[in-house]
Coordinates of C-alpha atoms in Angstrom, one line a residue:
X267 CA -63.7 30.2 -43.4
X268 CA -62.9 33.6 -44.8
X269 CA -59.5 35.3 -44.7
X270 CA -57.7 35.1 -41.4
X271 CA -56.2 38.6 -41.4
X272 CA -57.0 40.4 -38.1
X273 CA -57.4 44.1 -38.6
X274 CA -56.8 46.7 -35.8
X275 CA -60.5 47.3 -35.1
X276 CA -61.2 43.5 -35.3
X277 CA -58.4 43.0 -32.8
X278 CA -60.0 45.5 -30.4
X279 CA -63.4 43.7 -30.7
X280 CA -61.8 40.4 -30.1
X281 CA -59.9 41.7 -27.1
X282 CA -63.2 43.2 -25.7
X283 CA -65.0 39.9 -26.2
X284 CA -62.2 38.1 -24.4
X285 CA -62.2 40.6 -21.5
X286 CA -66.0 40.5 -21.1
X287 CA -66.0 36.6 -20.9
X288 CA -69.6 35.5 -20.4
X289 CA -71.1 38.9 -20.8
X290 CA -69.9 39.7 -24.4
X291 CA -72.7 41.0 -26.6
X292 CA -72.8 43.9 -29.1
X293 CA -73.6 46.7 -26.6
X294 CA -71.2 45.5 -23.9
X295 CA -68.4 45.2 -26.5
X296 CA -69.1 48.7 -27.7
X297 CA -69.0 50.1 -24.2
X298 CA -65.8 48.2 -23.4
X299 CA -64.0 49.5 -26.5
X300 CA -65.3 53.1 -25.9
X301 CA -64.0 52.9 -22.3
X302 CA -60.7 51.2 -22.8
X303 CA -59.7 52.7 -26.2
X304 CA -61.3 56.0 -25.5
X305 CA -62.8 56.1 -28.9
X306 CA -66.4 56.4 -30.1
X307 CA -67.7 53.5 -32.1
X308 CA -70.8 52.8 -34.0
X309 CA -72.9 49.8 -32.9
X310 CA -73.3 48.8 -36.6
X311 CA -69.5 48.6 -36.9
X312 CA -69.5 46.4 -33.8
X313 CA -72.1 44.1 -35.2
X314 CA -70.3 43.8 -38.6
X315 CA -67.0 43.0 -36.8
X316 CA -68.6 40.4 -34.5
X317 CA -70.2 38.6 -37.4
X318 CA -67.0 38.9 -39.6
X319 CA -64.9 37.5 -36.7
X320 CA -67.4 34.6 -36.3
X321 CA -67.2 33.9 -40.1
X322 CA -63.4 33.8 -39.8
X323 CA -63.5 31.3 -36.9
X324 CA -62.2 33.7 -34.2
X325 CA -65.6 33.8 -32.4
X326 CA -68.6 31.7 -31.8
X327 CA -72.0 32.8 -30.5
X328 CA -75.3 31.7 -29.1
X329 CA -78.6 33.4 -28.5
X330 CA -79.5 34.0 -24.8
X331 CA -83.0 34.1 -23.4
X332 CA -85.4 36.9 -24.2
X333 CA -85.9 39.6 -21.5
X334 CA -88.7 42.1 -20.8
X335 CA -86.1 44.9 -20.6
X336 CA -85.3 44.4 -24.3
X337 CA -89.0 44.1 -25.3
X338 CA -88.8 40.3 -25.6
X339 CA -85.7 40.4 -27.8
X340 CA -82.8 38.0 -27.2
X341 CA -79.1 38.9 -26.9
X342 CA -76.5 37.1 -29.0
X343 CA -73.5 36.3 -26.7
X344 CA -70.1 35.9 -28.2
X345 CA -67.0 34.0 -27.0
X346 CA -63.5 33.7 -28.3
X347 CA -62.6 30.3 -29.9
X348 CA -59.3 28.6 -29.3
X349 CA -58.3 29.8 -32.8
X350 CA -59.2 33.4 -31.7
X351 CA -57.0 33.2 -28.6
X352 CA -54.2 31.8 -30.7
X353 CA -54.5 34.7 -33.1
X354 CA -54.6 37.2 -30.3
X355 CA -51.4 35.8 -28.9
X356 CA -49.7 35.9 -32.3
X357 CA -50.8 39.5 -32.8
X358 CA -49.4 40.4 -29.4
X359 CA -46.1 38.6 -30.1
X360 CA -45.7 40.3 -33.5
X361 CA -46.4 43.8 -32.0
X362 CA -43.9 43.1 -29.2
X363 CA -41.2 42.0 -31.6
X364 CA -41.5 45.4 -33.4
X365 CA -41.5 47.3 -30.1
X366 CA -38.3 45.5 -29.2
X367 CA -36.5 46.6 -32.3
X368 CA -37.3 50.3 -32.2
X369 CA -34.1 51.9 -31.0
X370 CA -35.6 55.0 -29.4
X371 CA -38.2 53.0 -27.5
X372 CA -36.4 49.8 -26.6
X373 CA -33.5 51.6 -24.9
X374 CA -35.7 54.1 -22.9
X375 CA -36.5 53.5 -19.3

């Protein structure tokens, strides 16, 4: 397994896969990130992140059936592993601990 650091873009990809559940493949992940994060992303960056996250053990994948709509090509579907969910929770907790100690933000209503 490669390094276990979770970068900001990787975290977005991992969150998108988790949100999409059974329908997480490269194009749907791209669309989810573009919609939720309101940022344009390149499909190549999505592919790279998906495979990197899989190498790190955060994701696992399997190839679905071929479809006529895709010219006989199969989709690779991704799902978050238990380790991936654990890492997301840790990232959320770390971020929240920082939000809680920022005086200007933690005291505002």
